[in-house]
Structures are given as structure tokens and as C-alpha cells.
């Protein structure tokens, strides 16, 4: 069965310092993986996606993620945080069948705070 | 702008009432998802449709129902509303029913008083 674990519920960084949001997944086959961002009272926006092409995926707003099959990880990084990056981030795995969670399995989210 | 349109943006209604939330998917997308997001429960999957047919069902209450119409728009009906139904309701759409990203609307904020 597919599952997603976001290892930190809250991450706090200073503006200009690197961001690392951690995500581990469980999948019985090669998955499709995504990161979404949600600003307060807004919809979820797709940041980036991995679909078995390059293992290092570049997304919007300077974010990138690296797919590591041996570690079953898909961590999200950014070299330098901006105040506007403060939001909640969701790691998502997509699989082939429906069920009680649908085909998109969401992690519980990581709230990123950015200090001036 | 994701291309997914949800109406209304805000809805305030009384307990016991019935409301309908509407979603227009992105052009070309065949799959529609509904999610409920609240502070205590987080993001909860409700139901997914693909080309008019129910594809997956989550923690959707019996008081709630949904459908996807031939023009691919979808409606989520919530009846006998309770205070605990107050939440953000999101619709998302995708081109396929699996192994693909979904694009989310801005949500409908439902407040039950």
C-alpha cells in the first residue's frame, strides 16, 4: 500500500537560509510524487512533480526535490528562504487505484515559518 | 490561476440546511476530486469522479453526495448541515484518474451557524 510520511510538522528558518522539508514514501512500484504549497486560506498549488524522468526535479519559486529510490525519500529544498515562502507544504504520492484515500495520498503537511 | 473554478467562494448557512457547491474543472480534465479541510481534521479526501463515474470514495458522510455531469462539472451536496461541517471544501481536477497531478480550485469556505 502507498503512504507518505512528512517527518516534520513544523519547520522554522531565517530569511536567506536554506530550507529542507522531508518526505518519505512507501510504494509497491515506481510512484509519481508531488509537492504542493498552500498559503493561508488559499488553494493548493503544485510546486513540482516527479514522474520517473530526472531524479532531481526543479519546481516553481526556486524549489527543487530529489527522488532517492534507495532511501524512499523525496525531500524538498530551497537554497535561500524568502518571507513569502511561509506556508504549508504537502508531499503527495499518486498511485493507480482508488480507495478510501483516492489515488492521491497526502502527507499531513509541514508548516514552514520564515523569520526576518 | 489553476483553471479550476469553484463557486461560491464563501457560504454561510444555518444548521439543518442544505447547500450545493459547484466545481468546473480545467479544460480537458476528466477527473474531479472533492476534499474537506478543517483545522482539527486536516485535509480529508471525500470522493473522486472520472468522466461521470465514481472512481474512489473516501470519508464522505451519508449526508453528503456528489455527482459529475456530462459537461464534466461537478457538484457536492451537503444536507442536514451541522456546526462541524464548517470547513474549506476544495475541488481538484486532473486529466487522468491515476498517476497524475491534480490542480486545485481556491475552495469554498462553508460556515454553518
PDB file of N, CA and C in Angstrom, chain B residues 42-83:
ATOM      1  N   UNK B  42      -7.629  18.318   9.297  1.00  0.00           N
ATOM      2  CA  UNK B  42      -6.702  18.445   8.183  1.00  0.00           C
ATOM      3  C   UNK B  42      -7.407  18.242   6.854  1.00  0.00           C
ATOM      4  N   UNK B  43      -6.659  17.793   5.869  1.00  0.00           N
ATOM      5  CA  UNK B  43      -7.196  17.612   4.518  1.00  0.00           C
ATOM      6  C   UNK B  43      -7.755  16.193   4.394  1.00  0.00           C
ATOM      7  N   UNK B  44      -9.048  16.095   4.116  1.00  0.00           N
ATOM      8  CA  UNK B  44      -9.711  14.797   4.024  1.00  0.00           C
ATOM      9  C   UNK B  44     -10.261  14.591   2.616  1.00  0.00           C
ATOM     10  N   UNK B  45      -9.944  13.451   2.037  1.00  0.00           N
ATOM     11  CA  UNK B  45     -10.472  13.101   0.717  1.00  0.00           C
ATOM     12  C   UNK B  45     -11.929  12.680   0.852  1.00  0.00           C
ATOM     13  N   UNK B  46     -12.783  13.219   0.011  1.00  0.00           N
ATOM     14  CA  UNK B  46     -14.199  12.864   0.059  1.00  0.00           C
ATOM     15  C   UNK B  46     -14.560  11.888  -1.055  1.00  0.00           C
ATOM     16  N   UNK B  47     -14.334  12.288  -2.305  1.00  0.00           N
ATOM     17  CA  UNK B  47     -14.794  11.462  -3.417  1.00  0.00           C
ATOM     18  C   UNK B  47     -14.109  11.891  -4.699  1.00  0.00           C
ATOM     19  N   UNK B  48     -13.994  10.952  -5.649  1.00  0.00           N
ATOM     20  CA  UNK B  48     -13.394  11.229  -6.952  1.00  0.00           C
ATOM     21  C   UNK B  48     -14.302  10.703  -8.063  1.00  0.00           C
ATOM     22  N   UNK B  49     -14.439  11.484  -9.104  1.00  0.00           N
ATOM     23  CA  UNK B  49     -15.151  11.069 -10.295  1.00  0.00           C
ATOM     24  C   UNK B  49     -14.228  11.106 -11.491  1.00  0.00           C
ATOM     25  N   UNK B  50     -14.498  10.226 -12.431  1.00  0.00           N
ATOM     26  CA  UNK B  50     -13.764  10.232 -13.688  1.00  0.00           C
ATOM     27  C   UNK B  50     -14.767  10.067 -14.817  1.00  0.00           C
ATOM     28  N   UNK B  51     -14.857  11.075 -15.646  1.00  0.00           N
ATOM     29  CA  UNK B  51     -15.728  11.049 -16.816  1.00  0.00           C
ATOM     30  C   UNK B  51     -17.160  10.639 -16.448  1.00  0.00           C
ATOM     31  N   UNK B  52     -17.638  11.171 -15.353  1.00  0.00           N
ATOM     32  CA  UNK B  52     -19.017  10.960 -14.947  1.00  0.00           C
ATOM     33  C   UNK B  52     -19.244   9.790 -14.008  1.00  0.00           C
ATOM     34  N   UNK B  53     -18.227   8.978 -13.807  1.00  0.00           N
ATOM     35  CA  UNK B  53     -18.412   7.806 -12.951  1.00  0.00           C
ATOM     36  C   UNK B  53     -17.616   7.947 -11.654  1.00  0.00           C
ATOM     37  N   UNK B  54     -18.191   7.460 -10.576  1.00  0.00           N
ATOM     38  CA  UNK B  54     -17.480   7.486  -9.303  1.00  0.00           C
ATOM     39  C   UNK B  54     -16.273   6.562  -9.379  1.00  0.00           C
ATOM     40  N   UNK B  55     -15.111   7.078  -8.984  1.00  0.00           N
ATOM     41  CA  UNK B  55     -13.876   6.287  -9.101  1.00  0.00           C
ATOM     42  C   UNK B  55     -13.335   5.871  -7.740  1.00  0.00           C
ATOM     43  N   UNK B  56     -13.490   6.718  -6.751  1.00  0.00           N
ATOM     44  CA  UNK B  56     -12.997   6.394  -5.409  1.00  0.00           C
ATOM     45  C   UNK B  56     -13.814   7.158  -4.392  1.00  0.00           C
ATOM     46  N   UNK B  57     -13.987   6.552  -3.233  1.00  0.00           N
ATOM     47  CA  UNK B  57     -14.805   7.160  -2.202  1.00  0.00           C
ATOM     48  C   UNK B  57     -14.029   7.173  -0.904  1.00  0.00           C
ATOM     49  N   UNK B  58     -13.999   8.320  -0.259  1.00  0.00           N
ATOM     50  CA  UNK B  58     -13.276   8.455   0.991  1.00  0.00           C
ATOM     51  C   UNK B  58     -14.230   8.571   2.145  1.00  0.00           C
ATOM     52  N   UNK B  59     -13.870   9.431   3.096  1.00  0.00           N
ATOM     53  CA  UNK B  59     -14.672   9.576   4.314  1.00  0.00           C
ATOM     54  C   UNK B  59     -15.836  10.531   4.103  1.00  0.00           C
ATOM     55  N   UNK B  60     -16.656  10.239   3.152  1.00  0.00           N
ATOM     56  CA  UNK B  60     -17.775  11.120   2.850  1.00  0.00           C
ATOM     57  C   UNK B  60     -18.996  10.662   3.634  1.00  0.00           C
ATOM     58  N   UNK B  61     -19.583  11.591   4.358  1.00  0.00           N
ATOM     59  CA  UNK B  61     -20.740  11.280   5.185  1.00  0.00           C
ATOM     60  C   UNK B  61     -21.940  10.951   4.305  1.00  0.00           C
ATOM     61  N   UNK B  62     -22.875  10.195   4.860  1.00  0.00           N
ATOM     62  CA  UNK B  62     -24.087   9.852   4.114  1.00  0.00           C
ATOM     63  C   UNK B  62     -24.927  11.085   3.812  1.00  0.00           C
ATOM     64  N   UNK B  63     -24.775  12.136   4.617  1.00  0.00           N
ATOM     65  CA  UNK B  63     -25.498  13.389   4.393  1.00  0.00           C
ATOM     66  C   UNK B  63     -24.938  14.152   3.181  1.00  0.00           C
ATOM     67  N   UNK B  64     -23.780  13.733   2.712  1.00  0.00           N
ATOM     68  CA  UNK B  64     -23.130  14.403   1.592  1.00  0.00           C
ATOM     69  C   UNK B  64     -23.273  13.531   0.339  1.00  0.00           C
ATOM     70  N   UNK B  65     -23.426  14.159  -0.781  1.00  0.00           N
ATOM     71  CA  UNK B  65     -23.447  13.417  -2.043  1.00  0.00           C
ATOM     72  C   UNK B  65     -22.818  14.280  -3.116  1.00  0.00           C
ATOM     73  N   UNK B  66     -22.383  13.652  -4.177  1.00  0.00           N
ATOM     74  CA  UNK B  66     -21.744  14.392  -5.263  1.00  0.00           C
ATOM     75  C   UNK B  66     -22.103  13.739  -6.583  1.00  0.00           C
ATOM     76  N   UNK B  67     -21.907  14.477  -7.647  1.00  0.00           N
ATOM     77  CA  UNK B  67     -22.038  13.909  -8.969  1.00  0.00           C
ATOM     78  C   UNK B  67     -21.214  14.715  -9.948  1.00  0.00           C
ATOM     79  N   UNK B  68     -20.896  14.071 -11.064  1.00  0.00           N
ATOM     80  CA  UNK B  68     -20.213  14.748 -12.164  1.00  0.00           C
ATOM     81  C   UNK B  68     -21.125  14.653 -13.384  1.00  0.00           C
ATOM     82  N   UNK B  69     -21.360  15.774 -13.984  1.00  0.00           N
ATOM     83  CA  UNK B  69     -22.330  15.878 -15.077  1.00  0.00           C
ATOM     84  C   UNK B  69     -21.662  15.629 -16.434  1.00  0.00           C
ATOM     85  N   UNK B  70     -22.474  15.422 -17.475  1.00  0.00           N
ATOM     86  CA  UNK B  70     -21.901  15.174 -18.808  1.00  0.00           C
ATOM     87  C   UNK B  70     -20.944  16.264 -19.288  1.00  0.00           C
ATOM     88  N   UNK B  71     -21.157  17.507 -18.859  1.00  0.00           N
ATOM     89  CA  UNK B  71     -20.215  18.562 -19.276  1.00  0.00           C
ATOM     90  C   UNK B  71     -18.987  18.594 -18.360  1.00  0.00           C
ATOM     91  N   UNK B  72     -18.874  17.632 -17.475  1.00  0.00           N
ATOM     92  CA  UNK B  72     -17.751  17.373 -16.569  1.00  0.00           C
ATOM     93  C   UNK B  72     -17.707  18.263 -15.340  1.00  0.00           C
ATOM     94  N   UNK B  73     -18.619  19.222 -15.211  1.00  0.00           N
ATOM     95  CA  UNK B  73     -18.617  19.965 -13.960  1.00  0.00           C
ATOM     96  C   UNK B  73     -19.174  19.054 -12.871  1.00  0.00           C
ATOM     97  N   UNK B  74     -18.875  19.412 -11.644  1.00  0.00           N
ATOM     98  CA  UNK B  74     -19.283  18.563 -10.527  1.00  0.00           C
ATOM     99  C   UNK B  74     -19.955  19.400  -9.455  1.00  0.00           C
ATOM    100  N   UNK B  75     -20.830  18.766  -8.717  1.00  0.00           N
ATOM    101  CA  UNK B  75     -21.490  19.411  -7.595  1.00  0.00           C
ATOM    102  C   UNK B  75     -21.375  18.522  -6.361  1.00  0.00           C
ATOM    103  N   UNK B  76     -21.163  19.175  -5.236  1.00  0.00           N
ATOM    104  CA  UNK B  76     -21.131  18.496  -3.943  1.00  0.00           C
ATOM    105  C   UNK B  76     -22.308  19.025  -3.139  1.00  0.00           C
ATOM    106  N   UNK B  77     -23.200  18.124  -2.769  1.00  0.00           N
ATOM    107  CA  UNK B  77     -24.383  18.492  -1.999  1.00  0.00           C
ATOM    108  C   UNK B  77     -24.191  18.101  -0.544  1.00  0.00           C
ATOM    109  N   UNK B  78     -24.416  19.063   0.327  1.00  0.00           N
ATOM    110  CA  UNK B  78     -24.277  18.836   1.763  1.00  0.00           C
ATOM    111  C   UNK B  78     -25.633  19.118   2.394  1.00  0.00           C
ATOM    112  N   UNK B  79     -26.185  18.139   3.107  1.00  0.00           N
ATOM    113  CA  UNK B  79     -27.514  18.335   3.678  1.00  0.00           C
ATOM    114  C   UNK B  79     -27.508  18.121   5.188  1.00  0.00           C
ATOM    115  N   UNK B  80     -28.599  18.519   5.820  1.00  0.00           N
ATOM    116  CA  UNK B  80     -28.731  18.415   7.282  1.00  0.00           C
ATOM    117  C   UNK B  80     -27.461  18.914   7.955  1.00  0.00           C
ATOM    118  N   UNK B  81     -27.069  20.109   7.574  1.00  0.00           N
ATOM    119  CA  UNK B  81     -25.765  20.627   7.993  1.00  0.00           C
ATOM    120  C   UNK B  81     -25.644  20.762   9.499  1.00  0.00           C
ATOM    121  N   UNK B  82     -24.451  20.448   9.977  1.00  0.00           N
ATOM    122  CA  UNK B  82     -24.121  20.566  11.400  1.00  0.00           C
ATOM    123  C   UNK B  82     -22.969  21.570  11.546  1.00  0.00           C
ATOM    124  N   UNK B  83     -22.801  22.059  12.776  1.00  0.00           N
ATOM    125  CA  UNK B  83     -21.729  23.022  13.025  1.00  0.00           C
ATOM    126  C   UNK B  83     -20.375  22.460  12.599  1.00  0.00           C
TER     127      UNK B  83
END
